[in-house]
Protein backbone atom coordinates (compact mmCIF):
# COMPACT_ATOMS: atom_id res chain seq x y z
CA UNK A 1 0.00 0.00 0.00
CA UNK A 2 1.19 3.52 -0.83
CA UNK A 3 2.31 5.88 1.94
CA UNK A 4 -0.43 8.26 0.74
CA UNK A 5 -3.88 6.82 0.08
CA UNK A 6 -7.31 8.27 -0.56
CA UNK A 7 -10.95 7.25 -0.39
CA UNK A 8 -13.67 9.24 -2.18
CA UNK A 9 -17.32 8.84 -1.26
CA UNK A 10 -20.18 10.42 -3.20
CA UNK A 11 -22.62 11.61 -0.54
CA UNK A 12 -25.28 12.33 -3.18
CA UNK A 13 -26.18 8.64 -3.19
CA UNK A 14 -23.98 7.28 -0.40
CA UNK A 15 -21.67 5.20 -2.61
CA UNK A 16 -17.97 5.08 -3.41
CA UNK A 17 -16.98 7.50 -6.19
CA UNK A 18 -15.51 5.23 -8.86
CA UNK A 19 -13.50 6.67 -11.74
CA UNK A 20 -12.26 9.95 -10.25
CA UNK A 21 -8.82 10.84 -11.57
CA UNK A 22 -6.43 12.20 -8.96
CA UNK A 23 -2.94 13.69 -9.12
CA UNK A 24 -0.44 14.10 -6.29
CA UNK A 25 1.93 17.09 -6.27
CA UNK A 26 4.92 18.11 -4.13
CA UNK A 27 5.73 21.79 -3.58
CA UNK A 28 9.42 22.41 -4.20
CA UNK A 29 11.30 25.61 -5.05
CA UNK A 30 8.00 27.54 -5.36
CA UNK A 31 6.71 25.09 -7.99
CA UNK A 32 4.13 22.27 -7.80
CA UNK A 33 5.67 19.08 -9.24
CA UNK A 34 3.40 16.16 -10.08
CA UNK A 35 4.78 13.01 -8.47
CA UNK A 36 1.94 10.51 -8.88
CA UNK A 37 -1.52 9.94 -10.33
CA UNK A 38 -4.29 7.38 -10.15
CA UNK A 39 -7.99 6.70 -10.55
CA UNK A 40 -10.42 5.62 -7.85
CA UNK A 41 -11.59 2.02 -8.12
CA UNK A 42 -15.01 0.47 -7.51
CA UNK A 43 -14.56 1.04 -3.77
CA UNK A 44 -13.64 4.72 -4.29
CA UNK A 45 -10.06 4.13 -3.15
CA UNK A 46 -6.60 4.63 -4.58
CA UNK A 47 -4.22 2.45 -2.58
CA UNK A 48 -1.33 2.33 -5.06
CA UNK A 49 -0.80 6.03 -5.70
CA UNK A 50 2.92 5.75 -4.92
CA UNK A 51 5.38 2.89 -4.72
CA UNK A 52 5.07 1.49 -1.18
CA UNK A 53 8.86 1.54 -0.77
CA UNK A 54 9.01 5.27 -1.55
CA UNK A 55 9.53 7.33 1.61
CA UNK A 56 7.70 10.61 1.99
CA UNK A 57 9.73 13.78 2.13
CA UNK A 58 8.77 16.43 4.65
CA UNK A 59 6.98 19.29 2.99
CA UNK A 60 3.78 20.48 1.37
CA UNK A 61 1.71 18.19 -0.83
CA UNK A 62 -1.47 18.64 -2.83
CA UNK A 63 -4.00 16.17 -4.22
CA UNK A 64 -6.13 17.28 -7.14
CA UNK A 65 -9.38 15.40 -7.84
CA UNK A 66 -11.14 15.79 -11.23
CA UNK A 67 -14.66 15.90 -9.83
CA UNK A 68 -16.16 17.79 -12.78
CA UNK A 69 -15.31 14.94 -15.15
CA UNK A 70 -16.87 12.47 -12.69
CA UNK A 71 -20.18 14.35 -12.53
CA UNK A 72 -20.17 15.06 -16.29
CA UNK A 73 -20.08 11.29 -16.91
CA UNK A 74 -23.10 10.93 -14.62
CA UNK A 75 -24.86 13.83 -16.41
CA UNK A 76 -25.14 15.72 -13.13
CA UNK A 77 -24.55 19.48 -12.92
CA UNK A 78 -21.81 20.27 -10.43
CA UNK A 79 -20.09 23.33 -9.04
CA UNK A 80 -16.46 22.23 -8.65
CA UNK A 81 -14.56 21.14 -11.79
CA UNK A 82 -11.78 19.89 -9.53
CA UNK A 83 -10.97 19.86 -5.83
CA UNK A 84 -7.51 20.46 -4.41
CA UNK A 85 -6.54 19.33 -0.94
CA UNK A 86 -3.26 20.79 0.31
CA UNK A 87 -1.55 19.27 3.34
CA UNK A 88 1.78 19.16 5.17
CA UNK A 89 3.82 16.04 5.87
CA UNK A 90 6.19 16.21 8.83
CA UNK A 91 7.13 12.55 9.31
CA UNK A 92 7.24 9.17 7.56
CA UNK A 93 3.82 7.95 8.74
CA UNK A 94 1.06 6.76 6.43
CA UNK A 95 -1.25 9.56 5.30
CA UNK A 96 -4.85 8.90 4.29
CA UNK A 97 -6.67 11.75 2.53
CA UNK A 98 -10.44 11.07 2.43
CA UNK A 99 -12.79 13.17 0.30
CA UNK A 100 -16.54 13.28 0.93
CA UNK A 101 -18.31 15.02 -1.91
CA UNK A 102 -21.53 15.89 -3.61
CA UNK A 103 -22.16 18.02 -6.68
CA UNK A 104 -22.14 21.29 -4.71
CA UNK A 105 -19.88 20.71 -1.72
CA UNK A 106 -17.14 18.63 -0.15
CA UNK A 107 -15.28 17.96 3.06
CA UNK A 108 -12.01 16.28 3.96
CA UNK A 109 -9.98 15.37 7.01
CA UNK A 110 -6.79 13.57 8.04
CA UNK A 111 -7.73 9.91 7.93
CA UNK A 112 -5.96 6.89 9.39
JSON list of C-alpha atoms in Angstrom, two decimals:
[
{"chain": "A", "resi": 1, "resn": "UNK", "atom": "CA", "xyz": [0.00, 0.00, 0.00]},
{"chain": "A", "resi": 2, "resn": "UNK", "atom": "CA", "xyz": [1.19, 3.52, -0.83]},
{"chain": "A", "resi": 3, "resn": "UNK", "atom": "CA", "xyz": [2.31, 5.88, 1.94]},
{"chain": "A", "resi": 4, "resn": "UNK", "atom": "CA", "xyz": [-0.43, 8.26, 0.74]},
{"chain": "A", "resi": 5, "resn": "UNK", "atom": "CA", "xyz": [-3.88, 6.82, 0.08]},
{"chain": "A", "resi": 6, "resn": "UNK", "atom": "CA", "xyz": [-7.31, 8.27, -0.56]},
{"chain": "A", "resi": 7, "resn": "UNK", "atom": "CA", "xyz": [-10.95, 7.25, -0.39]},
{"chain": "A", "resi": 8, "resn": "UNK", "atom": "CA", "xyz": [-13.67, 9.24, -2.18]},
{"chain": "A", "resi": 9, "resn": "UNK", "atom": "CA", "xyz": [-17.32, 8.84, -1.26]},
{"chain": "A", "resi": 10, "resn": "UNK", "atom": "CA", "xyz": [-20.18, 10.42, -3.20]},
{"chain": "A", "resi": 11, "resn": "UNK", "atom": "CA", "xyz": [-22.62, 11.61, -0.54]},
{"chain": "A", "resi": 12, "resn": "UNK", "atom": "CA", "xyz": [-25.28, 12.33, -3.18]},
{"chain": "A", "resi": 13, "resn": "UNK", "atom": "CA", "xyz": [-26.18, 8.64, -3.19]},
{"chain": "A", "resi": 14, "resn": "UNK", "atom": "CA", "xyz": [-23.98, 7.28, -0.40]},
{"chain": "A", "resi": 15, "resn": "UNK", "atom": "CA", "xyz": [-21.67, 5.20, -2.61]},
{"chain": "A", "resi": 16, "resn": "UNK", "atom": "CA", "xyz": [-17.97, 5.08, -3.41]},
{"chain": "A", "resi": 17, "resn": "UNK", "atom": "CA", "xyz": [-16.98, 7.50, -6.19]},
{"chain": "A", "resi": 18, "resn": "UNK", "atom": "CA", "xyz": [-15.51, 5.23, -8.86]},
{"chain": "A", "resi": 19, "resn": "UNK", "atom": "CA", "xyz": [-13.50, 6.67, -11.74]},
{"chain": "A", "resi": 20, "resn": "UNK", "atom": "CA", "xyz": [-12.26, 9.95, -10.25]},
{"chain": "A", "resi": 21, "resn": "UNK", "atom": "CA", "xyz": [-8.82, 10.84, -11.57]},
{"chain": "A", "resi": 22, "resn": "UNK", "atom": "CA", "xyz": [-6.43, 12.20, -8.96]},
{"chain": "A", "resi": 23, "resn": "UNK", "atom": "CA", "xyz": [-2.94, 13.69, -9.12]},
{"chain": "A", "resi": 24, "resn": "UNK", "atom": "CA", "xyz": [-0.44, 14.10, -6.29]},
{"chain": "A", "resi": 25, "resn": "UNK", "atom": "CA", "xyz": [1.93, 17.09, -6.27]},
{"chain": "A", "resi": 26, "resn": "UNK", "atom": "CA", "xyz": [4.92, 18.11, -4.13]},
{"chain": "A", "resi": 27, "resn": "UNK", "atom": "CA", "xyz": [5.73, 21.79, -3.58]},
{"chain": "A", "resi": 28, "resn": "UNK", "atom": "CA", "xyz": [9.42, 22.41, -4.20]},
{"chain": "A", "resi": 29, "resn": "UNK", "atom": "CA", "xyz": [11.30, 25.61, -5.05]},
{"chain": "A", "resi": 30, "resn": "UNK", "atom": "CA", "xyz": [8.00, 27.54, -5.36]},
{"chain": "A", "resi": 31, "resn": "UNK", "atom": "CA", "xyz": [6.71, 25.09, -7.99]},
{"chain": "A", "resi": 32, "resn": "UNK", "atom": "CA", "xyz": [4.13, 22.27, -7.80]},
{"chain": "A", "resi": 33, "resn": "UNK", "atom": "CA", "xyz": [5.67, 19.08, -9.24]},
{"chain": "A", "resi": 34, "resn": "UNK", "atom": "CA", "xyz": [3.40, 16.16, -10.08]},
{"chain": "A", "resi": 35, "resn": "UNK", "atom": "CA", "xyz": [4.78, 13.01, -8.47]},
{"chain": "A", "resi": 36, "resn": "UNK", "atom": "CA", "xyz": [1.94, 10.51, -8.88]},
{"chain": "A", "resi": 37, "resn": "UNK", "atom": "CA", "xyz": [-1.52, 9.94, -10.33]},
{"chain": "A", "resi": 38, "resn": "UNK", "atom": "CA", "xyz": [-4.29, 7.38, -10.15]},
{"chain": "A", "resi": 39, "resn": "UNK", "atom": "CA", "xyz": [-7.99, 6.70, -10.55]},
{"chain": "A", "resi": 40, "resn": "UNK", "atom": "CA", "xyz": [-10.42, 5.62, -7.85]},
{"chain": "A", "resi": 41, "resn": "UNK", "atom": "CA", "xyz": [-11.59, 2.02, -8.12]},
{"chain": "A", "resi": 42, "resn": "UNK", "atom": "CA", "xyz": [-15.01, 0.47, -7.51]},
{"chain": "A", "resi": 43, "resn": "UNK", "atom": "CA", "xyz": [-14.56, 1.04, -3.77]},
{"chain": "A", "resi": 44, "resn": "UNK", "atom": "CA", "xyz": [-13.64, 4.72, -4.29]},
{"chain": "A", "resi": 45, "resn": "UNK", "atom": "CA", "xyz": [-10.06, 4.13, -3.15]},
{"chain": "A", "resi": 46, "resn": "UNK", "atom": "CA", "xyz": [-6.60, 4.63, -4.58]},
{"chain": "A", "resi": 47, "resn": "UNK", "atom": "CA", "xyz": [-4.22, 2.45, -2.58]},
{"chain": "A", "resi": 48, "resn": "UNK", "atom": "CA", "xyz": [-1.33, 2.33, -5.06]},
{"chain": "A", "resi": 49, "resn": "UNK", "atom": "CA", "xyz": [-0.80, 6.03, -5.70]},
{"chain": "A", "resi": 50, "resn": "UNK", "atom": "CA", "xyz": [2.92, 5.75, -4.92]},
{"chain": "A", "resi": 51, "resn": "UNK", "atom": "CA", "xyz": [5.38, 2.89, -4.72]},
{"chain": "A", "resi": 52, "resn": "UNK", "atom": "CA", "xyz": [5.07, 1.49, -1.18]},
{"chain": "A", "resi": 53, "resn": "UNK", "atom": "CA", "xyz": [8.86, 1.54, -0.77]},
{"chain": "A", "resi": 54, "resn": "UNK", "atom": "CA", "xyz": [9.01, 5.27, -1.55]},
{"chain": "A", "resi": 55, "resn": "UNK", "atom": "CA", "xyz": [9.53, 7.33, 1.61]},
{"chain": "A", "resi": 56, "resn": "UNK", "atom": "CA", "xyz": [7.70, 10.61, 1.99]},
{"chain": "A", "resi": 57, "resn": "UNK", "atom": "CA", "xyz": [9.73, 13.78, 2.13]},
{"chain": "A", "resi": 58, "resn": "UNK", "atom": "CA", "xyz": [8.77, 16.43, 4.65]},
{"chain": "A", "resi": 59, "resn": "UNK", "atom": "CA", "xyz": [6.98, 19.29, 2.99]},
{"chain": "A", "resi": 60, "resn": "UNK", "atom": "CA", "xyz": [3.78, 20.48, 1.37]},
{"chain": "A", "resi": 61, "resn": "UNK", "atom": "CA", "xyz": [1.71, 18.19, -0.83]},
{"chain": "A", "resi": 62, "resn": "UNK", "atom": "CA", "xyz": [-1.47, 18.64, -2.83]},
{"chain": "A", "resi": 63, "resn": "UNK", "atom": "CA", "xyz": [-4.00, 16.17, -4.22]},
{"chain": "A", "resi": 64, "resn": "UNK", "atom": "CA", "xyz": [-6.13, 17.28, -7.14]},
{"chain": "A", "resi": 65, "resn": "UNK", "atom": "CA", "xyz": [-9.38, 15.40, -7.84]},
{"chain": "A", "resi": 66, "resn": "UNK", "atom": "CA", "xyz": [-11.14, 15.79, -11.23]},
{"chain": "A", "resi": 67, "resn": "UNK", "atom": "CA", "xyz": [-14.66, 15.90, -9.83]},
{"chain": "A", "resi": 68, "resn": "UNK", "atom": "CA", "xyz": [-16.16, 17.79, -12.78]},
{"chain": "A", "resi": 69, "resn": "UNK", "atom": "CA", "xyz": [-15.31, 14.94, -15.15]},
{"chain": "A", "resi": 70, "resn": "UNK", "atom": "CA", "xyz": [-16.87, 12.47, -12.69]},
{"chain": "A", "resi": 71, "resn": "UNK", "atom": "CA", "xyz": [-20.18, 14.35, -12.53]},
{"chain": "A", "resi": 72, "resn": "UNK", "atom": "CA", "xyz": [-20.17, 15.06, -16.29]},
{"chain": "A", "resi": 73, "resn": "UNK", "atom": "CA", "xyz": [-20.08, 11.29, -16.91]},
{"chain": "A", "resi": 74, "resn": "UNK", "atom": "CA", "xyz": [-23.10, 10.93, -14.62]},
{"chain": "A", "resi": 75, "resn": "UNK", "atom": "CA", "xyz": [-24.86, 13.83, -16.41]},
{"chain": "A", "resi": 76, "resn": "UNK", "atom": "CA", "xyz": [-25.14, 15.72, -13.13]},
{"chain": "A", "resi": 77, "resn": "UNK", "atom": "CA", "xyz": [-24.55, 19.48, -12.92]},
{"chain": "A", "resi": 78, "resn": "UNK", "atom": "CA", "xyz": [-21.81, 20.27, -10.43]},
{"chain": "A", "resi": 79, "resn": "UNK", "atom": "CA", "xyz": [-20.09, 23.33, -9.04]},
{"chain": "A", "resi": 80, "resn": "UNK", "atom": "CA", "xyz": [-16.46, 22.23, -8.65]},
{"chain": "A", "resi": 81, "resn": "UNK", "atom": "CA", "xyz": [-14.56, 21.14, -11.79]},
{"chain": "A", "resi": 82, "resn": "UNK", "atom": "CA", "xyz": [-11.78, 19.89, -9.53]},
{"chain": "A", "resi": 83, "resn": "UNK", "atom": "CA", "xyz": [-10.97, 19.86, -5.83]},
{"chain": "A", "resi": 84, "resn": "UNK", "atom": "CA", "xyz": [-7.51, 20.46, -4.41]},
{"chain": "A", "resi": 85, "resn": "UNK", "atom": "CA", "xyz": [-6.54, 19.33, -0.94]},
{"chain": "A", "resi": 86, "resn": "UNK", "atom": "CA", "xyz": [-3.26, 20.79, 0.31]},
{"chain": "A", "resi": 87, "resn": "UNK", "atom": "CA", "xyz": [-1.55, 19.27, 3.34]},
{"chain": "A", "resi": 88, "resn": "UNK", "atom": "CA", "xyz": [1.78, 19.16, 5.17]},
{"chain": "A", "resi": 89, "resn": "UNK", "atom": "CA", "xyz": [3.82, 16.04, 5.87]},
{"chain": "A", "resi": 90, "resn": "UNK", "atom": "CA", "xyz": [6.19, 16.21, 8.83]},
{"chain": "A", "resi": 91, "resn": "UNK", "atom": "CA", "xyz": [7.13, 12.55, 9.31]},
{"chain": "A", "resi": 92, "resn": "UNK", "atom": "CA", "xyz": [7.24, 9.17, 7.56]},
{"chain": "A", "resi": 93, "resn": "UNK", "atom": "CA", "xyz": [3.82, 7.95, 8.74]},
{"chain": "A", "resi": 94, "resn": "UNK", "atom": "CA", "xyz": [1.06, 6.76, 6.43]},
{"chain": "A", "resi": 95, "resn": "UNK", "atom": "CA", "xyz": [-1.25, 9.56, 5.30]},
{"chain": "A", "resi": 96, "resn": "UNK", "atom": "CA", "xyz": [-4.85, 8.90, 4.29]},
{"chain": "A", "resi": 97, "resn": "UNK", "atom": "CA", "xyz": [-6.67, 11.75, 2.53]},
{"chain": "A", "resi": 98, "resn": "UNK", "atom": "CA", "xyz": [-10.44, 11.07, 2.43]},
{"chain": "A", "resi": 99, "resn": "UNK", "atom": "CA", "xyz": [-12.79, 13.17, 0.30]},
{"chain": "A", "resi": 100, "resn": "UNK", "atom": "CA", "xyz": [-16.54, 13.28, 0.93]},
{"chain": "A", "resi": 101, "resn": "UNK", "atom": "CA", "xyz": [-18.31, 15.02, -1.91]},
{"chain": "A", "resi": 102, "resn": "UNK", "atom": "CA", "xyz": [-21.53, 15.89, -3.61]},
{"chain": "A", "resi": 103, "resn": "UNK", "atom": "CA", "xyz": [-22.16, 18.02, -6.68]},
{"chain": "A", "resi": 104, "resn": "UNK", "atom": "CA", "xyz": [-22.14, 21.29, -4.71]},
{"chain": "A", "resi": 105, "resn": "UNK", "atom": "CA", "xyz": [-19.88, 20.71, -1.72]},
{"chain": "A", "resi": 106, "resn": "UNK", "atom": "CA", "xyz": [-17.14, 18.63, -0.15]},
{"chain": "A", "resi": 107, "resn": "UNK", "atom": "CA", "xyz": [-15.28, 17.96, 3.06]},
{"chain": "A", "resi": 108, "resn": "UNK", "atom": "CA", "xyz": [-12.01, 16.28, 3.96]},
{"chain": "A", "resi": 109, "resn": "UNK", "atom": "CA", "xyz": [-9.98, 15.37, 7.01]},
{"chain": "A", "resi": 110, "resn": "UNK", "atom": "CA", "xyz": [-6.79, 13.57, 8.04]},
{"chain": "A", "resi": 111, "resn": "UNK", "atom": "CA", "xyz": [-7.73, 9.91, 7.93]},
{"chain": "A", "resi": 112, "resn": "UNK", "atom": "CA", "xyz": [-5.96, 6.89, 9.39]}
]
